[in-house]
Amino acid sequence: MKVTMTVNGRARTFDVEPNRLLLNLLREDLDLTGAKYGCGMGECGACTVLLDGEPVMACMTLAVDCEGATIETVEGLSSGEALHPIQEAFIEEGAVQCGFCTPGFIMATKALLGESPEPTEPEIREYLKGNICRCTGYVNIVKAVQRAAEALR
Amino acid sequence: MSHASTLQVLGRDTPRQDGVAKVTGREKYASDMSLPGMLVARVLKSPHPHARVKSIDTRGVSDPQAVTLTPQEVPGIRFCPRLVSTPEATYKDWRVLTDKPRYVGEPVAAVAAESEEAAQRALEAMRVEYEPLAAVYDAFASMEEGAEPIHDVIELNDQALKVERNVACQMEAREGDPEEGFKAAAHVVERTYRTSRRYHAQLETKSVLVRPEPGGGVTIWSTTQTLHNTRILIHEIFGIPMGRIRVVKVPLGGSFGSSIQVNTVVPIAVALALKSRRPVKLSLTREEDLHDHCSYQMVFRLKLGADSDGKLVAGHLDAWLDIGGHQVQAYPLLGCVVGWWVSLYRLPHKSYVGKAVYTNKVPSCAFRGYGNPQITWAVETLMDELAEKAGVDPLDFRLMNYIGKGDLFWGQGPTVKSIIQSCGVEEILSRGSEMIDWYNRPKAGSQRGRYRRGVGMGRGYHTSSAGAPVPGTVVDFGGAMVKLNEDGTFDYVSAMMDHGGGTMDANAKIVAEELGVPIHKVNIVNADTGTTVYDVCTHASRGIYSGGGAALKVARQVKDKIRENAARLLDAYPHALKFRYDPERDQAVIYAEGVSGRELTFKELAYAMRHKNLGTVAAVDSYRQPSCPPHFTGYFVEVEVDTWTGRVRPLRVVAGADIGTVINPKLAAGQVHGGFAQGWSMVVNEDLPHDPATGDLLNRGFLADYKVPTTRDMPNLDDFTVFFTDTYEPTGPFGAKGIGEGALNPVAGAVANAVQNALGVRFYDLPITKDMILAAVGGKEGQA
Ligand code: FES
Ligand code: FES
């Protein structure tokens, strides 16, 4: 099946099987491996990307359902060497350990700050509850989100 | 004045060098890698917990591109996937593919094909005939007379070893006269404790990519904590000369011990790559990963006795380790369990019997703390009870008995002994208790009503490496290379792995500190087995103490060479030259004080050396640590128990850590935060039960039914305090010690003691489930 979508600002057309997952399309066809496979069943959020600005789990999204959609992945967040403030904040606050969860958290954070530029701590925790990080205990991640919110204000 | 005040680079937060790659999605983990012409592999796994493979029929595989692999086609040797002990302590019972699976999920055959889907279809076309055998899921049932033998013969030190009663290995230890000791004790408590099986839930599932090379070699990219042991094992199994095996460092998406051993997928992928002559990638699904490894489930019978003054006099520990279907070095673990135990509190008389027992379950391997979180939970729980019996405050009781500076320490087992030279236990306990207002905590069991609060504490430690003044049965050394580049920057190369804690950055900072340059002048260079000297494995919280020790040793050699070469070029005496950093030129400078013109920047030095053909300033060396310093930690935790639902919430956490000199403050605190999350979850969530009807995991490998903490399960930022003591480890690089595992070890004890303080009820099984709490408070009582 033919499907056309905009990925990180570029219009793309793919010929896909109806059961092709968005996650595999991004990772295998476009080498956009920032979105990770962590569970394949919507439990970990490592595969989080933005679909028309909304965070979705790419492992639970069919490529054919993305017809006409705009997809943003972590690779599209910054241009050249200049980092996006969310990316800066994650580094600055030590929110990155192994980094495997980081792209998912960063994309979820982008959606959160789009919806709510000054989130309270409970709001941050509520919004990010679908993203698992096994390394950080979330403290530095929550701080990074607060720092990013401040930087973007 | 703090010892840290003279440091330039250490002790300050600096952005990690791999940070940009990680936040932009450009970091390539093993699971992200691909090669042109690569095949994708799938593994055929036993659906039976215990069976004999009678036949494997691959004739149904119609895909001409598919390459199959059966047990007959792999080298028939037995091996141990974890290689951190000497041969007399390394029990071997694994094969690349088995014809006698011993747990649900054990690899029996494999196939590689053009795509994952093609490989899966080929796998489904293979027919395996099994003869099911009786299976056993409990360590005690497994040891019973007449239980089905799980292994008949295994190997130790090149000798065949008959397995009796499914006991994989055992160890005993004894000091003093425990029987007499207990007779003299005024207060004795004896309890039986049972821990759960936990799953690492490292976020990246195990993965490997293998490229066959011309000439019969292979290049391997895999999730691993040890490049060099991977190379040694592949050499042992396949007989490929070591120089033709190149194991390349790739970032780890978390590990927590799960890749201390060479993963089961690695030799399978190597065999497939050799057979197909194509690159082969093999990544586990999450369900497969859950069937691949877990922590050790342990049962302890622990007895401690104290005299009438509250001094411990005697202890006895029986430990039974349910190790699952294979050994991933259970023997050194038996040594560590006794080591962890006896190095917590002074026990003049003590005895220990440890047994590791096979069961038909997923094999256990190291999981952050390597048994230390389990035994420390038991000890810290019992210490509270014994203190109560002796009429001493639990905190004071610990202060009277803890092992600290000047004491003998053998956390890593009976062959790894050294004397403690730095200790922040008192500072941790006094500052922590003040912050949590320890002495005004509620009286245990004094509360009524739905929500009850409790405050508990637990303390512990972990080793920083397994170093010692003399060799034992544990292999532990590392190495590094540092070289001066022609622009005055340095390259730092080491086989050490960074699990995410910032180990490599910390070691680069040690190099920078020694050479007197800012951190941006030291590059961390990616490496492989061909470009690095041996490093045993990044485990045992040894990254900074051992890896940083190696970096420092080599940086000093480089500094000497800079001095010698500069002396020659400047016509000065080497020992008279001085170093300074010039921020304007962004260069380190070596100079003869008071003599104008007699100076060179490092860049000028390297340039001049190149043009005069004097060579590169570089050094490479191995380093063995002289000691095994414990890094100490202590947790004070306040919880709230909902007696209507059984739910426990963390309200407040105060954590203190003695890690010697702090190198990366935010990342070090991050270790504590992450350690708390895992320890918390160990108490309230995590278990991996098997279904006795099928032998499979009850959750079938689905992460949906294995809950780990999320953002909402942790305390608020303001309620989580981490502090570091002002300590200095004389044998560590710039005074530093480890942190990774100590950050976790005492958490479970602290949380369990807080629950006891809230309810007045003590639990001896982990996890403490909601049902257990409801049963203990009698359901209705809480509602009154
Ligand atoms: S991989 Fe998509 S939620 Fe885990
Ligand atoms: S940083 Fe490792 S899982 Fe989040």
CSV table of N, CA and C in Angstrom, one decimal, chain A residues 18-118:
chain,number,residue,atom,x,y,z
A,18,PRO,N,0.3,-3.8,4.9
A,18,PRO,CA,-0.6,-3.2,5.9
A,18,PRO,C,-0.3,-3.3,7.3
A,19,ASN,N,0.6,-4.3,7.6
A,19,ASN,CA,0.9,-4.6,9.1
A,19,ASN,C,2.2,-3.9,9.4
A,20,ARG,N,2.8,-3.1,8.6
A,20,ARG,CA,4.1,-2.5,8.9
A,20,ARG,C,3.9,-1.4,10.0
A,21,LEU,N,4.7,-1.5,11.0
A,21,LEU,CA,4.7,-0.6,12.1
A,21,LEU,C,5.5,0.7,11.8
A,22,LEU,N,4.9,1.8,12.3
A,22,LEU,CA,5.7,3.1,12.1
A,22,LEU,C,7.1,3.0,12.6
A,23,LEU,N,7.2,2.3,13.8
A,23,LEU,CA,8.5,2.2,14.4
A,23,LEU,C,9.5,1.5,13.4
A,24,ASN,N,9.1,0.4,12.8
A,24,ASN,CA,10.0,-0.3,11.9
A,24,ASN,C,10.3,0.5,10.7
A,25,LEU,N,9.3,1.2,10.2
A,25,LEU,CA,9.5,2.0,9.0
A,25,LEU,C,10.5,3.1,9.3
A,26,LEU,N,10.4,3.7,10.4
A,26,LEU,CA,11.4,4.8,10.7
A,26,LEU,C,12.8,4.2,10.9
A,27,ARG,N,12.9,3.1,11.6
A,27,ARG,CA,14.2,2.6,12.0
A,27,ARG,C,14.8,1.9,10.8
A,28,GLU,N,14.0,1.1,10.0
A,28,GLU,CA,14.6,0.3,9.0
A,28,GLU,C,14.7,1.0,7.6
A,29,ASP,N,13.6,1.7,7.3
A,29,ASP,CA,13.6,2.3,5.9
A,29,ASP,C,14.3,3.7,5.9
A,30,LEU,N,14.3,4.4,7.0
A,30,LEU,CA,14.9,5.7,7.1
A,30,LEU,C,16.1,5.8,7.9
A,31,ASP,N,16.5,4.7,8.6
A,31,ASP,CA,17.6,4.7,9.5
A,31,ASP,C,17.5,5.8,10.6
A,32,LEU,N,16.2,6.1,10.9
A,32,LEU,CA,16.0,7.0,12.1
A,32,LEU,C,15.8,6.1,13.3
A,33,THR,N,17.0,5.8,13.9
A,33,THR,CA,17.0,4.8,15.0
A,33,THR,C,16.9,5.5,16.4
A,34,GLY,N,16.6,6.8,16.4
A,34,GLY,CA,16.4,7.5,17.6
A,34,GLY,C,15.2,6.9,18.4
A,35,ALA,N,14.1,6.6,17.7
A,35,ALA,CA,13.0,6.0,18.3
A,35,ALA,C,13.4,4.5,18.6
A,36,LYS,N,13.3,4.1,19.8
A,36,LYS,CA,13.8,2.7,20.2
A,36,LYS,C,12.7,1.7,20.3
A,37,TYR,N,13.1,0.5,20.2
A,37,TYR,CA,12.2,-0.7,20.5
A,37,TYR,C,12.5,-1.0,22.0
A,38,GLY,N,11.6,-0.9,22.9
A,38,GLY,CA,11.8,-1.3,24.3
A,38,GLY,C,10.9,-2.4,24.7
A,39,CYS,N,9.7,-2.5,24.0
A,39,CYS,CA,8.8,-3.6,24.5
A,39,CYS,C,7.8,-4.0,23.3
A,40,GLY,N,7.5,-3.0,22.4
A,40,GLY,CA,6.7,-3.4,21.3
A,40,GLY,C,5.2,-3.5,21.7
A,41,MET,N,4.9,-3.1,22.9
A,41,MET,CA,3.5,-3.3,23.3
A,41,MET,C,2.9,-2.1,24.1
A,42,GLY,N,3.5,-0.9,23.9
A,42,GLY,CA,3.0,0.3,24.5
A,42,GLY,C,3.3,0.4,26.0
A,43,GLU,N,4.3,-0.3,26.5
A,43,GLU,CA,4.5,-0.2,27.9
A,43,GLU,C,5.6,0.7,28.3
A,44,CYS,N,6.5,1.1,27.4
A,44,CYS,CA,7.8,1.7,27.9
A,44,CYS,C,8.0,3.1,27.3
A,45,GLY,N,7.4,3.5,26.2
A,45,GLY,CA,7.5,4.8,25.7
A,45,GLY,C,8.8,5.1,25.0
A,46,ALA,N,9.7,4.1,24.8
A,46,ALA,CA,11.0,4.3,24.2
A,46,ALA,C,10.8,4.7,22.7
A,47,CYS,N,9.7,4.3,22.2
A,47,CYS,CA,9.4,4.5,20.7
A,47,CYS,C,8.7,5.8,20.4
A,48,THR,N,8.5,6.7,21.5
A,48,THR,CA,7.6,7.9,21.3
A,48,THR,C,8.1,8.8,20.2
A,49,VAL,N,7.2,9.1,19.3
A,49,VAL,CA,7.4,10.2,18.3
A,49,VAL,C,6.2,11.0,18.3
A,50,LEU,N,6.3,12.2,17.6
A,50,LEU,CA,5.1,13.0,17.5
A,50,LEU,C,4.4,12.8,16.2
A,51,LEU,N,3.1,12.6,16.2
A,51,LEU,CA,2.2,12.5,15.0
A,51,LEU,C,1.3,13.7,15.0
A,52,ASP,N,1.5,14.6,14.1
A,52,ASP,CA,0.7,15.8,14.1
A,52,ASP,C,0.8,16.5,15.4
A,53,GLY,N,1.9,16.5,16.0
A,53,GLY,CA,2.2,17.2,17.3
A,53,GLY,C,1.8,16.4,18.5
A,54,GLU,N,1.1,15.3,18.4
A,54,GLU,CA,0.7,14.4,19.5
A,54,GLU,C,1.7,13.3,19.7
A,55,PRO,N,2.0,13.0,21.0
A,55,PRO,CA,3.0,11.9,21.2
A,55,PRO,C,2.2,10.6,20.9
A,56,VAL,N,2.9,9.7,20.2
A,56,VAL,CA,2.3,8.4,19.9
A,56,VAL,C,3.4,7.4,20.1
A,57,MET,N,3.0,6.2,20.4
A,57,MET,CA,4.0,5.1,20.5
A,57,MET,C,4.1,4.5,19.1
A,58,ALA,N,5.3,4.6,18.5
A,58,ALA,CA,5.5,4.2,17.1
A,58,ALA,C,5.3,2.7,17.0
A,59,CYS,N,5.5,2.0,18.1
A,59,CYS,CA,5.4,0.5,18.1
A,59,CYS,C,4.0,0.1,18.1
A,60,MET,N,3.0,1.0,18.3
A,60,MET,CA,1.6,0.7,18.3
A,60,MET,C,0.9,1.4,17.2
A,61,THR,N,1.7,2.0,16.3
A,61,THR,CA,1.1,2.8,15.2
A,61,THR,C,1.4,2.1,13.9
A,62,LEU,N,0.3,1.9,13.1
A,62,LEU,CA,0.6,1.3,11.8
A,62,LEU,C,1.0,2.4,10.8
A,63,ALA,N,1.9,2.1,9.9
A,63,ALA,CA,2.4,3.1,9.0
A,63,ALA,C,1.3,3.6,8.1
A,64,VAL,N,0.4,2.6,7.7
A,64,VAL,CA,-0.8,3.0,6.8
A,64,VAL,C,-1.7,4.0,7.5
A,65,ASP,N,-1.7,4.1,8.8
A,65,ASP,CA,-2.5,5.1,9.5
A,65,ASP,C,-1.9,6.5,9.5
A,66,CYS,N,-0.7,6.6,9.0
A,66,CYS,CA,0.0,7.9,9.0
A,66,CYS,C,-0.2,8.6,7.7
A,67,GLU,N,-1.1,8.2,6.8
A,67,GLU,CA,-1.3,8.9,5.5
A,67,GLU,C,-1.6,10.4,5.8
A,68,GLY,N,-0.8,11.2,5.1
A,68,GLY,CA,-1.0,12.6,5.2
A,68,GLY,C,-0.5,13.2,6.5
A,69,ALA,N,0.1,12.4,7.4
A,69,ALA,CA,0.4,12.9,8.7
A,69,ALA,C,1.8,13.6,8.7
A,70,THR,N,2.1,14.3,9.8
A,70,THR,CA,3.4,14.9,10.0
A,70,THR,C,4.0,14.2,11.2
A,71,ILE,N,5.2,13.6,10.9
A,71,ILE,CA,5.9,12.8,12.0
A,71,ILE,C,7.1,13.6,12.4
A,72,GLU,N,7.3,13.7,13.7
A,72,GLU,CA,8.6,14.3,14.1
A,72,GLU,C,9.3,13.3,15.0
A,73,THR,N,10.5,13.1,14.7
A,73,THR,CA,11.3,12.2,15.6
A,73,THR,C,12.4,13.0,16.2
A,74,VAL,N,13.1,12.4,17.2
A,74,VAL,CA,14.2,13.2,17.9
A,74,VAL,C,15.3,13.7,16.9
A,75,GLU,N,15.4,13.0,15.8
A,75,GLU,CA,16.5,13.5,14.9
A,75,GLU,C,16.1,14.8,14.2
A,76,GLY,N,14.8,15.1,14.2
A,76,GLY,CA,14.4,16.3,13.6
A,76,GLY,C,14.3,17.5,14.5
A,77,LEU,N,14.7,17.3,15.8
A,77,LEU,CA,14.5,18.4,16.8
A,77,LEU,C,15.4,19.5,16.6
A,78,SER,N,16.7,19.2,16.3
A,78,SER,CA,17.6,20.3,16.2
A,78,SER,C,18.2,20.4,14.8
A,79,SER,N,18.6,21.5,14.4
A,79,SER,CA,19.2,21.7,13.1
A,79,SER,C,20.7,21.8,13.3
A,80,GLY,N,21.4,21.1,12.5
A,80,GLY,CA,22.9,21.2,12.6
A,80,GLY,C,23.4,20.9,14.0
A,81,GLU,N,24.3,21.7,14.6
A,81,GLU,CA,24.9,21.3,15.9
A,81,GLU,C,24.2,22.0,17.0
A,82,ALA,N,23.3,23.0,16.7
A,82,ALA,CA,22.6,23.7,17.8
A,82,ALA,C,21.5,22.8,18.3
A,83,LEU,N,21.6,22.6,19.6
A,83,LEU,CA,20.6,21.7,20.2
A,83,LEU,C,19.3,22.5,20.6
A,84,HIS,N,18.2,21.7,20.6
A,84,HIS,CA,16.9,22.3,21.1
A,84,HIS,C,17.1,22.4,22.6
A,85,PRO,N,16.4,23.5,23.2
A,85,PRO,CA,16.5,23.7,24.6
A,85,PRO,C,16.2,22.4,25.5
A,86,ILE,N,15.3,21.6,25.0
A,86,ILE,CA,14.9,20.4,25.7
A,86,ILE,C,16.2,19.4,25.7
A,87,GLN,N,16.8,19.4,24.6
A,87,GLN,CA,18.0,18.5,24.5
A,87,GLN,C,19.1,19.0,25.4
A,88,GLU,N,19.3,20.4,25.4
A,88,GLU,CA,20.3,21.0,26.2
A,88,GLU,C,20.0,20.7,27.7
A,89,ALA,N,18.7,20.8,28.1
A,89,ALA,CA,18.3,20.7,29.5
A,89,ALA,C,18.6,19.2,29.9
A,90,PHE,N,18.3,18.3,29.1
A,90,PHE,CA,18.6,16.9,29.4
A,90,PHE,C,20.0,16.6,29.7
A,91,ILE,N,20.9,17.2,28.9
A,91,ILE,CA,22.3,17.1,29.2
A,91,ILE,C,22.7,17.8,30.5
A,92,GLU,N,22.3,19.0,30.5
A,92,GLU,CA,22.7,19.9,31.7
A,92,GLU,C,22.3,19.3,33.0
A,93,GLU,N,21.1,18.7,33.1
A,93,GLU,CA,20.6,18.2,34.4
A,93,GLU,C,21.1,16.8,34.7
A,94,GLY,N,21.9,16.2,33.8
A,94,GLY,CA,22.3,14.8,34.0
A,94,GLY,C,21.1,13.8,33.9
A,95,ALA,N,20.2,14.2,33.1
A,95,ALA,CA,19.0,13.4,32.9
A,95,ALA,C,19.3,12.2,31.9
A,96,VAL,N,20.4,12.2,31.3
A,96,VAL,CA,20.8,11.2,30.4
A,96,VAL,C,21.8,10.2,31.1
A,97,GLN,N,21.4,9.0,31.2
A,97,GLN,CA,22.4,8.0,31.7
A,97,GLN,C,22.7,7.1,30.5
A,98,CYS,N,22.1,5.9,30.5
A,98,CYS,CA,22.3,5.1,29.3
A,98,CYS,C,21.8,5.8,28.0
A,99,GLY,N,20.8,6.6,28.2
A,99,GLY,CA,20.3,7.3,27.0
A,99,GLY,C,19.3,6.6,26.2
A,100,PHE,N,19.0,5.4,26.5
A,100,PHE,CA,18.1,4.6,25.6
A,100,PHE,C,16.6,5.1,25.7
A,101,CYS,N,16.3,5.6,26.9
A,101,CYS,CA,14.9,6.2,27.0
A,101,CYS,C,14.8,7.6,26.6
A,102,THR,N,16.0,8.2,26.4
A,102,THR,CA,16.1,9.7,26.2
A,102,THR,C,15.3,10.2,25.0
A,103,PRO,N,15.4,9.7,23.9
A,103,PRO,CA,14.6,10.2,22.7
A,103,PRO,C,13.1,10.2,23.0
A,104,GLY,N,12.6,9.1,23.6
A,104,GLY,CA,11.2,9.0,23.9
A,104,GLY,C,10.8,10.1,24.9
A,105,PHE,N,11.6,10.3,26.0
A,105,PHE,CA,11.3,11.3,27.0
A,105,PHE,C,11.4,12.7,26.3
A,106,ILE,N,12.3,12.9,25.5
A,106,ILE,CA,12.5,14.3,24.9
A,106,ILE,C,11.3,14.6,24.0
A,107,MET,N,10.8,13.6,23.2
A,107,MET,CA,9.7,13.9,22.4
A,107,MET,C,8.4,14.0,23.2
A,108,ALA,N,8.2,13.3,24.2
A,108,ALA,CA,7.1,13.4,25.1
A,108,ALA,C,7.1,14.8,25.8
A,109,THR,N,8.3,15.2,26.2
A,109,THR,CA,8.5,16.5,26.8
A,109,THR,C,8.1,17.6,25.8
A,110,LYS,N,8.5,17.5,24.6
A,110,LYS,CA,8.1,18.5,23.6
A,110,LYS,C,6.6,18.6,23.5
A,111,ALA,N,5.9,17.5,23.5
A,111,ALA,CA,4.5,17.6,23.4
A,111,ALA,C,3.9,18.2,24.7
A,112,LEU,N,4.4,17.8,25.8
A,112,LEU,CA,4.0,18.4,27.1
A,112,LEU,C,4.1,19.9,27.1
A,113,LEU,N,5.3,20.4,26.7
A,113,LEU,CA,5.5,21.8,26.8
A,113,LEU,C,4.8,22.6,25.7
A,114,GLY,N,4.4,21.9,24.7
A,114,GLY,CA,3.5,22.5,23.7
A,114,GLY,C,2.1,22.7,24.2
A,115,GLU,N,1.7,21.7,25.0
A,115,GLU,CA,0.3,21.8,25.6
A,115,GLU,C,0.3,22.7,26.8
A,116,SER,N,1.4,22.7,27.6
A,116,SER,CA,1.4,23.3,28.9
A,116,SER,C,2.8,23.9,29.1
A,117,PRO,N,3.0,25.2,28.8
A,117,PRO,CA,4.4,25.7,28.8
A,117,PRO,C,4.9,25.8,30.3
A,118,GLU,N,4.0,25.9,31.3
A,118,GLU,CA,4.5,26.0,32.6
A,118,GLU,C,4.0,24.9,33.5
